[in-house]
Amino acid sequence: MKSVLSIQSHVVHGYVGGRAAIFPLQTQGWEVDNINTVHFSNHTGYGHFRGQTLDRNELASILDQLINQLQIDYNAVITGYVPNAELISCIREYIVTMKREEKQRSEYQKNGHENNGGGTLLDVSVNSPMTYLMDPVMGDNNYMYVDQSCVDEYRKLAHSDIVDIITPNQFELELLVDNKITNRESLQKAILQLHDDCGIPYVVITSVEAQVINSNSDKEEDDYIYCVISIKTHSSSDAQMRMFQIPTIKSYFTGVGDLFSALLLDKFASNKVGGSSGANDNLSRLSRSVNQVLTIMAKTLKLTHKLGMQQARSTLLNNDTNKHNGGDRNGTINARDSFDHKEDEIVGKINDGETMKYFELKVIQAKEFYKYNEDGEFKEMKF
């Protein structure tokens, strides 16, 4: 059974953080141990919320119990929304320890194998290498969710030589490398910083503006964003990059990055990315994994938008009918005219609870999508 330690947010209502990540992973056979960095009534995109934040001592106590006392060996760790620098620092310290101890066990097993003429030591149990997926949740579309101190601490985490996969969006990548991304050259430079300065072998930039990829993009092309992937598993090798063009939906959804990262972790494992000595083969496996995730995400967002529009239409029509002449025939006609005018305004908007409530990710209804195992519906493009 695959096991993962998930460290991210929790909301009572809606689907972001752990609520967007845990169920999809469980449907694919993962045992998920989740630590809630926050316990909120709803996500912050509503503009108002209630709840508490985990403090450093509480997080350290939980991690110590899981890692040092119970000595649980995880196949993977995934981190998402962490609200302050102290928690990010604590996470970094414990994952550094986990990676170091894993390396020591692997070396011990290797030495024991060699010293026993090719036999194995019966009292040593070593799982496959633990994968750490870092989703540096800091913001999107030039809007920061966290304090600047979190940005500084995320940079330290990225430079700790423990991250296997990183999944920032364009804005988060800019924050990590402290440089504005305006074209392909600056994007490539930023990605290479993650490879060369941070030692991160697998980089997935989840969303890049069309103007960055094509400086001459027109309004039609602005209906697309791009997902850019890059692999560099050896310091002496060159980075290999690919990209996918993704049509956008005119609405704001939250939890998309959380679901994307969880699905990527699953496909990364099932496609055995890193399990080959050949860079081209690993690039192909990573590309297939990302294509599968993008396909699942497209299906999930289309379903979310469809069901959200149905709910919004029903609510608006009922409200307008009740407001016009007590619901008589003329009132119903007037209500429909009013509804037709308002329907174009049904778009999820950040900090607008009235629209956000319709477009919570349909994580449960989309469960049949998560087992998707074809090659993907998007065309791989050279960067």
Tab-separated table of C-alpha atoms in Angstrom:
chain	number	residue	atom	x	y	z
A	1	MET	CA	0.000	0.000	0.000
A	2	LYS	CA	1.365	3.418	-0.989
A	3	SER	CA	1.551	5.920	1.867
A	4	VAL	CA	1.885	9.700	1.840
A	5	LEU	CA	2.244	12.358	4.507
A	6	SER	CA	0.148	15.329	3.416
A	7	ILE	CA	0.738	18.711	5.079
A	8	GLN	CA	-1.705	21.364	3.925
A	9	SER	CA	-4.838	23.311	4.759
A	10	HIS	CA	-8.245	22.020	5.818
A	11	VAL	CA	-11.617	23.692	5.323
A	12	VAL	CA	-14.959	22.570	6.725
A	13	HIS	CA	-16.852	23.785	3.648
A	14	GLY	CA	-15.528	23.536	0.117
A	15	TYR	CA	-12.665	21.784	-1.609
A	16	VAL	CA	-9.184	23.234	-1.267
A	17	GLY	CA	-6.024	21.918	0.380
A	18	GLY	CA	-6.468	18.520	1.937
A	19	ARG	CA	-10.144	18.443	1.004
A	20	ALA	CA	-9.139	18.581	-2.674
A	21	ALA	CA	-6.172	16.217	-2.344
A	22	ILE	CA	-6.972	13.442	0.129
A	23	PHE	CA	-10.035	11.829	-1.458
A	24	PRO	CA	-8.536	11.537	-4.975
A	25	LEU	CA	-5.387	9.952	-3.524
A	26	GLN	CA	-7.421	7.524	-1.426
A	27	THR	CA	-9.452	6.429	-4.448
A	28	GLN	CA	-6.152	5.466	-6.101
A	29	GLY	CA	-5.018	3.304	-3.211
A	30	TRP	CA	-2.964	5.732	-1.143
A	31	GLU	CA	-2.937	5.714	2.648
A	32	VAL	CA	-3.023	9.431	3.446
A	33	ASP	CA	-1.844	10.807	6.789
A	34	ASN	CA	-2.868	14.469	6.752
A	35	ILE	CA	-1.694	17.300	8.985
A	36	ASN	CA	-3.926	20.368	8.843
A	37	THR	CA	-1.856	23.558	8.765
A	38	VAL	CA	-5.068	25.533	9.228
A	39	HIS	CA	-8.602	24.587	10.204
A	40	PHE	CA	-10.873	27.132	8.518
A	41	SER	CA	-14.630	27.365	8.004
A	42	ASN	CA	-14.095	27.971	4.268
A	43	HIS	CA	-11.281	29.021	1.961
A	44	THR	CA	-10.050	32.599	1.902
A	45	GLY	CA	-11.389	33.208	-1.614
A	46	TYR	CA	-14.804	33.927	-0.090
A	47	GLY	CA	-13.396	37.135	1.373
A	48	HIS	CA	-14.179	36.155	4.979
A	49	PHE	CA	-13.626	33.038	7.096
A	50	ARG	CA	-13.192	31.769	10.658
A	51	GLY	CA	-10.813	29.247	12.154
A	52	GLN	CA	-7.420	28.517	13.641
A	53	THR	CA	-3.837	28.063	12.476
A	54	LEU	CA	-1.532	25.311	13.707
A	55	ASP	CA	1.465	26.659	15.639
A	56	ARG	CA	5.057	25.490	15.306
A	57	ASN	CA	5.137	23.550	18.591
A	58	GLU	CA	1.992	21.627	17.675
A	59	LEU	CA	3.350	20.772	14.227
A	60	ALA	CA	6.731	19.723	15.632
A	61	SER	CA	5.023	17.526	18.220
A	62	ILE	CA	2.919	15.754	15.579
A	63	LEU	CA	5.857	15.259	13.212
A	64	ASP	CA	8.062	13.979	16.040
A	65	GLN	CA	5.437	11.415	17.004
A	66	LEU	CA	4.948	10.192	13.423
A	67	ILE	CA	8.580	10.165	12.325
A	68	ASN	CA	10.691	9.613	15.445
A	69	GLN	CA	8.382	7.748	17.813
A	70	LEU	CA	6.185	5.664	15.502
A	71	GLN	CA	8.946	5.633	12.844
A	72	ILE	CA	6.477	5.555	9.968
A	73	ASP	CA	8.137	5.135	6.574
A	74	TYR	CA	6.285	7.166	3.964
A	75	ASN	CA	6.561	6.621	0.224
A	76	ALA	CA	5.918	10.307	-0.318
A	77	VAL	CA	5.437	13.687	1.321
A	78	ILE	CA	3.333	16.444	-0.216
A	79	THR	CA	3.112	19.977	1.151
A	80	GLY	CA	0.619	22.643	0.146
A	81	TYR	CA	-0.727	25.763	1.847
A	82	VAL	CA	1.357	26.703	4.890
A	83	PRO	CA	0.331	30.072	6.383
A	84	ASN	CA	3.518	31.260	8.077
A	85	ALA	CA	7.301	31.044	7.922
A	86	GLU	CA	7.674	29.203	11.247
A	87	LEU	CA	5.663	26.241	9.984
A	88	ILE	CA	7.570	26.142	6.691
A	89	SER	CA	10.851	26.123	8.629
A	90	CYS	CA	9.624	23.271	10.830
A	91	ILE	CA	8.549	21.237	7.801
A	92	ARG	CA	11.942	21.769	6.173
A	93	GLU	CA	13.800	20.521	9.258
A	94	TYR	CA	11.784	17.315	9.492
A	95	ILE	CA	11.885	16.475	5.790
A	96	VAL	CA	15.657	17.024	5.794
A	97	THR	CA	15.831	14.489	8.633
A	98	MET	CA	13.574	12.030	6.804
A	99	LYS	CA	15.656	12.268	3.629
A	100	ARG	CA	18.928	11.869	5.543
A	101	GLU	CA	17.736	8.804	7.439
A	102	GLU	CA	16.393	7.268	4.249
A	103	LYS	CA	19.777	7.741	2.588
A	104	GLN	CA	21.536	6.125	5.542
A	105	ARG	CA	19.222	3.106	5.433
A	106	SER	CA	19.749	2.741	1.686
A	107	GLU	CA	23.527	2.851	2.089
A	108	TYR	CA	23.340	0.350	4.952
A	109	GLN	CA	21.311	-2.050	2.834
A	110	LYS	CA	23.673	-1.634	-0.113
A	111	ASN	CA	26.732	-2.320	2.044
A	112	GLY	CA	25.044	-5.299	3.670
A	113	HIS	CA	24.144	-6.683	0.241
A	114	GLU	CA	27.763	-6.382	-0.889
A	115	ASN	CA	29.196	-7.838	2.323
A	116	ASN	CA	26.987	-10.907	2.092
A	117	GLY	CA	28.004	-11.978	-1.375
A	118	GLY	CA	24.862	-10.631	-2.955
A	119	GLY	CA	22.532	-11.839	-0.197
A	120	THR	CA	20.216	-9.481	1.650
A	121	LEU	CA	20.114	-8.591	5.320
A	122	LEU	CA	16.920	-10.012	6.745
A	123	ASP	CA	16.511	-7.344	9.423
A	124	VAL	CA	16.660	-4.341	7.090
A	125	SER	CA	13.511	-3.103	5.360
A	126	VAL	CA	13.910	-0.228	2.952
A	127	ASN	CA	11.084	1.175	0.842
A	128	SER	CA	11.630	2.761	-2.550
A	129	PRO	CA	13.021	6.315	-2.295
A	130	MET	CA	10.672	8.765	-0.620
A	131	THR	CA	9.348	11.361	-3.054
A	132	TYR	CA	8.841	14.919	-1.827
A	133	LEU	CA	6.440	17.041	-3.872
A	134	MET	CA	6.554	20.707	-2.914
A	135	ASP	CA	3.624	22.871	-3.955
A	136	PRO	CA	4.752	26.381	-2.908
A	137	VAL	CA	1.295	27.852	-2.378
A	138	MET	CA	1.894	31.601	-2.187
A	139	GLY	CA	-0.497	33.219	-4.636
A	140	ASP	CA	-1.726	33.522	-8.206
A	141	ASN	CA	-2.308	36.213	-10.822
A	142	ASN	CA	-0.110	38.696	-8.906
A	143	TYR	CA	-2.156	38.189	-5.725
A	144	MET	CA	-0.293	36.882	-2.656
A	145	TYR	CA	-2.029	34.608	-0.139
A	146	VAL	CA	0.849	34.677	2.355
A	147	ASP	CA	3.252	37.053	4.100
A	148	GLN	CA	6.614	37.952	2.529
A	149	SER	CA	8.357	35.963	5.269
A	150	CYS	CA	6.799	32.818	3.773
A	151	VAL	CA	8.392	33.619	0.417
A	152	ASP	CA	11.822	33.848	2.049
A	153	GLU	CA	11.305	30.554	3.878
A	154	TYR	CA	10.028	28.802	0.759
A	155	ARG	CA	13.234	29.855	-0.988
A	156	LYS	CA	15.225	28.182	1.798
A	157	LEU	CA	13.084	25.069	1.471
A	158	ALA	CA	13.630	24.949	-2.287
A	159	HIS	CA	17.403	25.247	-1.746
A	160	SER	CA	17.541	22.442	0.846
A	161	ASP	CA	18.326	19.734	-1.724
A	162	ILE	CA	15.345	17.647	-0.614
A	163	VAL	CA	12.674	18.536	-3.200
A	164	ASP	CA	12.008	15.970	-5.936
A	165	ILE	CA	9.067	17.637	-7.681
A	166	ILE	CA	7.998	21.277	-7.493
A	167	THR	CA	4.706	22.623	-8.869
A	168	PRO	CA	4.555	26.433	-8.784
A	169	ASN	CA	2.375	28.541	-11.020
A	170	GLN	CA	3.996	31.403	-12.938
A	171	PHE	CA	3.509	33.929	-10.127
A	172	GLU	CA	4.920	31.558	-7.508
A	173	LEU	CA	7.904	30.818	-9.742
A	174	GLU	CA	8.559	34.557	-9.963
A	175	LEU	CA	8.494	34.776	-6.168
A	176	LEU	CA	10.868	31.820	-5.772
A	177	VAL	CA	13.506	33.177	-8.167
A	178	ASP	CA	12.825	36.852	-7.365
A	179	ASN	CA	12.498	37.807	-10.995
A	180	LYS	CA	9.641	38.804	-13.294
A	181	ILE	CA	8.851	36.346	-16.091
A	182	THR	CA	7.942	38.083	-19.335
A	183	ASN	CA	9.036	35.742	-22.141
A	184	ARG	CA	10.343	32.257	-22.882
A	185	GLU	CA	13.914	33.249	-22.102
A	186	SER	CA	13.129	34.520	-18.601
A	187	LEU	CA	10.910	31.482	-17.991
A	188	GLN	CA	13.680	29.112	-19.041
A	189	LYS	CA	16.178	30.960	-16.851
A	190	ALA	CA	13.860	30.666	-13.839
A	191	ILE	CA	13.340	26.942	-14.388
A	192	LEU	CA	17.087	26.388	-14.699
A	193	GLN	CA	17.550	28.154	-11.366
A	194	LEU	CA	15.335	25.517	-9.746
A	195	HIS	CA	17.359	22.769	-11.410
A	196	ASP	CA	20.875	24.131	-10.974
A	197	ASP	CA	20.714	26.238	-7.807
A	198	CYS	CA	18.181	24.122	-5.913
A	199	GLY	CA	18.934	20.655	-7.281
A	200	ILE	CA	15.276	19.941	-8.068
A	201	PRO	CA	15.101	17.271	-10.816
A	202	TYR	CA	11.431	17.589	-11.827
A	203	VAL	CA	9.841	21.000	-12.395
A	204	VAL	CA	6.212	21.470	-13.420
A	205	ILE	CA	5.009	25.044	-13.918
A	206	THR	CA	1.269	24.530	-13.672
A	207	SER	CA	0.120	27.687	-15.456
A	208	VAL	CA	1.967	30.181	-17.649
A	209	GLU	CA	0.372	33.145	-19.405
A	210	ALA	CA	0.058	32.922	-23.189
A	211	GLN	CA	1.981	36.180	-23.657
A	212	VAL	CA	5.050	34.614	-22.035
A	213	ILE	CA	5.132	31.770	-24.547
A	214	ASN	CA	4.200	33.912	-27.536
A	215	SER	CA	4.913	37.626	-27.250
A	216	ASN	CA	2.682	38.241	-30.273
A	217	SER	CA	-0.324	36.464	-28.785
A	218	ASP	CA	-3.660	38.012	-29.627
A	219	LYS	CA	-6.954	37.934	-27.769
A	220	GLU	CA	-7.884	34.540	-29.204
A	221	GLU	CA	-4.696	32.963	-27.891
A	222	ASP	CA	-5.332	34.522	-24.495
A	223	ASP	CA	-8.022	31.873	-24.146
A	224	TYR	CA	-5.159	29.489	-23.416
A	225	ILE	CA	-2.589	29.042	-20.714
A	226	TYR	CA	0.414	26.723	-20.802
A	227	CYS	CA	1.798	24.042	-18.530
A	228	VAL	CA	5.579	23.729	-18.819
A	229	ILE	CA	7.532	20.708	-17.611
A	230	SER	CA	11.277	20.248	-17.260
A	231	ILE	CA	13.558	17.438	-16.166
A	232	LYS	CA	17.225	17.511	-15.174
A	233	THR	CA	18.278	14.513	-13.114
A	234	HIS	CA	22.062	14.937	-13.369
A	235	SER	CA	24.123	18.086	-12.903
A	236	SER	CA	26.132	17.290	-16.020
A	237	SER	CA	23.077	16.887	-18.253
A	238	ASP	CA	20.980	19.532	-19.989
A	239	ALA	CA	17.439	20.294	-18.913
A	240	GLN	CA	14.759	18.917	-21.228
A	241	MET	CA	11.576	20.967	-21.470
A	242	ARG	CA	8.146	20.402	-22.955
A	243	MET	CA	4.833	22.232	-22.717
A	244	PHE	CA	1.094	21.787	-23.133
A	245	GLN	CA	-1.476	24.332	-24.309
A	246	ILE	CA	-4.616	24.373	-22.165
A	247	PRO	CA	-7.921	26.133	-22.944
A	248	THR	CA	-9.226	28.251	-20.087
A	249	ILE	CA	-12.688	28.434	-18.557
A	250	LYS	CA	-13.987	31.922	-17.844
A	251	SER	CA	-14.400	31.490	-14.115
A	252	TYR	CA	-12.265	31.479	-10.976
A	253	PHE	CA	-11.806	28.130	-9.263
A	254	THR	CA	-9.958	27.451	-6.032
A	255	GLY	CA	-8.228	24.224	-5.041
A	256	VAL	CA	-7.103	23.575	-8.620
A	257	GLY	CA	-3.417	23.539	-7.711
A	258	ASP	CA	-4.048	21.296	-4.694
A	259	LEU	CA	-5.899	18.736	-6.804
A	260	PHE	CA	-3.308	18.988	-9.586
A	261	SER	CA	-0.404	18.258	-7.225
A	262	ALA	CA	-2.155	15.304	-5.602
A	263	LEU	CA	-2.978	13.757	-8.972
A	264	LEU	CA	0.562	14.394	-10.202
A	265	LEU	CA	2.012	12.574	-7.205
A	266	ASP	CA	-0.181	9.574	-8.000
A	267	LYS	CA	0.658	9.522	-11.719
A	268	PHE	CA	4.343	10.168	-10.984
A	269	ALA	CA	4.359	6.991	-8.899
A	270	SER	CA	2.213	4.849	-11.209
A	271	ASN	CA	4.275	5.804	-14.286
A	272	LYS	CA	7.489	5.148	-12.331
A	273	VAL	CA	9.060	8.490	-13.182
A	274	GLY	CA	12.699	8.307	-12.144
A	275	GLY	CA	12.645	4.538	-12.428
A	276	SER	CA	14.697	4.571	-15.605
A	277	SER	CA	18.358	5.396	-16.102
A	278	GLY	CA	17.570	7.111	-19.401
A	279	ALA	CA	16.758	10.835	-19.331
A	280	ASN	CA	14.578	10.588	-22.444
A	281	ASP	CA	12.562	7.763	-20.919
A	282	ASN	CA	12.037	9.711	-17.695
A	283	LEU	CA	10.988	12.779	-19.685
A	284	SER	CA	8.470	10.629	-21.552
A	285	ARG	CA	7.131	9.254	-18.265
A	286	LEU	CA	6.851	12.705	-16.713
A	287	SER	CA	5.150	14.058	-19.838
A	288	ARG	CA	2.648	11.197	-19.789
A	289	SER	CA	1.971	11.782	-16.094
A	290	VAL	CA	1.334	15.496	-16.579
A	291	ASN	CA	-0.812	14.872	-19.667
A	292	GLN	CA	-2.939	12.440	-17.668
A	293	VAL	CA	-3.336	14.986	-14.873
A	294	LEU	CA	-4.236	17.783	-17.285
A	295	THR	CA	-6.849	15.531	-18.877
A	296	ILE	CA	-8.369	14.691	-15.499
A	297	MET	CA	-8.300	18.355	-14.481
A	298	ALA	CA	-10.020	19.410	-17.717
A	299	LYS	CA	-12.795	16.888	-17.139
A	300	THR	CA	-13.134	17.930	-13.491
A	301	LEU	CA	-13.274	21.660	-14.234
A	302	LYS	CA	-15.800	21.175	-17.038
A	303	LEU	CA	-17.978	19.171	-14.671
A	304	THR	CA	-17.532	21.753	-11.912
A	305	HIS	CA	-18.469	24.586	-14.259
A	306	LYS	CA	-21.462	22.708	-15.674
A	307	LEU	CA	-22.909	21.800	-12.269
A	308	GLY	CA	-22.083	25.234	-10.871
A	309	MET	CA	-23.909	26.978	-13.699
A	310	GLN	CA	-26.918	24.716	-13.209
A	311	GLN	CA	-27.034	25.555	-9.507
A	312	ALA	CA	-26.569	29.276	-10.141
A	313	ARG	CA	-29.257	29.371	-12.832
A	314	SER	CA	-31.728	27.593	-10.590
A	315	THR	CA	-31.004	29.902	-7.662
A	316	LEU	CA	-31.176	33.101	-9.704
A	317	LEU	CA	-34.374	32.131	-11.501
A	318	ASN	CA	-36.086	31.159	-8.245
A	319	ASN	CA	-34.993	34.389	-6.570
A	320	ASP	CA	-36.142	36.570	-9.476
A	321	THR	CA	-39.465	34.754	-9.788
A	322	ASN	CA	-40.191	35.326	-6.094
A	323	LYS	CA	-39.348	39.020	-6.422
A	324	HIS	CA	-41.616	39.723	-9.407
A	325	ASN	CA	-45.309	40.088	-8.532
A	326	GLY	CA	-45.471	37.169	-6.177
A	327	GLY	CA	-44.682	34.645	-8.904
A	328	ASP	CA	-47.720	35.207	-11.238
A	329	ARG	CA	-47.450	34.673	-15.014
A	330	ASN	CA	-46.288	38.224	-15.806
A	331	GLY	CA	-43.901	38.062	-12.897
A	332	THR	CA	-42.410	34.853	-14.253
A	333	ILE	CA	-41.871	36.471	-17.667
A	334	ASN	CA	-40.214	39.484	-16.043
A	335	ALA	CA	-38.093	37.141	-13.939
A	336	ARG	CA	-36.879	35.311	-17.030
A	337	ASP	CA	-35.917	38.614	-18.669
A	338	SER	CA	-34.039	39.600	-15.536
A	339	PHE	CA	-32.397	36.177	-15.341
A	340	ASP	CA	-31.234	36.321	-18.971
A	341	HIS	CA	-29.528	39.613	-18.157
A	342	LYS	CA	-27.816	38.205	-15.061
A	343	GLU	CA	-26.710	34.866	-16.523
A	344	ASP	CA	-23.694	36.450	-18.202
A	345	GLU	CA	-22.569	37.591	-14.748
A	346	ILE	CA	-22.373	34.041	-13.350
A	347	VAL	CA	-18.611	33.819	-13.065
A	348	GLY	CA	-16.633	32.729	-10.037
A	349	LYS	CA	-14.758	35.762	-8.689
A	350	ILE	CA	-12.151	35.872	-5.943
A	351	ASN	CA	-13.311	37.455	-2.661
A	352	ASP	CA	-16.930	37.146	-3.837
A	353	GLY	CA	-18.735	34.565	-1.730
A	354	GLU	CA	-21.909	34.879	-3.790
A	355	THR	CA	-20.245	33.499	-6.914
A	356	MET	CA	-17.513	31.350	-5.333
A	357	LYS	CA	-20.067	29.061	-3.695
A	358	TYR	CA	-21.267	27.798	-7.079
A	359	PHE	CA	-17.820	26.797	-8.305
A	360	GLU	CA	-16.337	24.721	-5.509
A	361	LEU	CA	-14.483	21.822	-7.155
A	362	LYS	CA	-16.737	18.805	-7.639
A	363	VAL	CA	-14.132	16.482	-6.132
A	364	ILE	CA	-16.597	13.749	-5.175
A	365	GLN	CA	-18.600	13.798	-8.411
A	366	ALA	CA	-15.356	13.589	-10.429
A	367	LYS	CA	-14.070	10.426	-8.750
A	368	GLU	CA	-14.411	8.293	-11.892
A	369	PHE	CA	-11.917	10.554	-13.651
A	370	TYR	CA	-9.048	9.885	-11.235
A	371	LYS	CA	-8.353	6.374	-12.516
A	372	TYR	CA	-7.731	7.679	-16.053
A	373	ASN	CA	-4.750	5.774	-17.436
A	374	GLU	CA	-4.572	6.621	-21.140
A	375	ASP	CA	-1.808	8.785	-22.597
A	376	GLY	CA	-3.736	12.035	-22.215
A	377	GLU	CA	-5.739	14.288	-24.509
A	378	PHE	CA	-3.285	17.169	-24.817
A	379	LYS	CA	-0.553	17.537	-27.421
A	380	GLU	CA	2.995	17.644	-26.121
A	381	MET	CA	4.840	20.624	-27.604
A	382	LYS	CA	8.534	21.428	-27.702
A	383	PHE	CA	9.492	24.394	-25.566
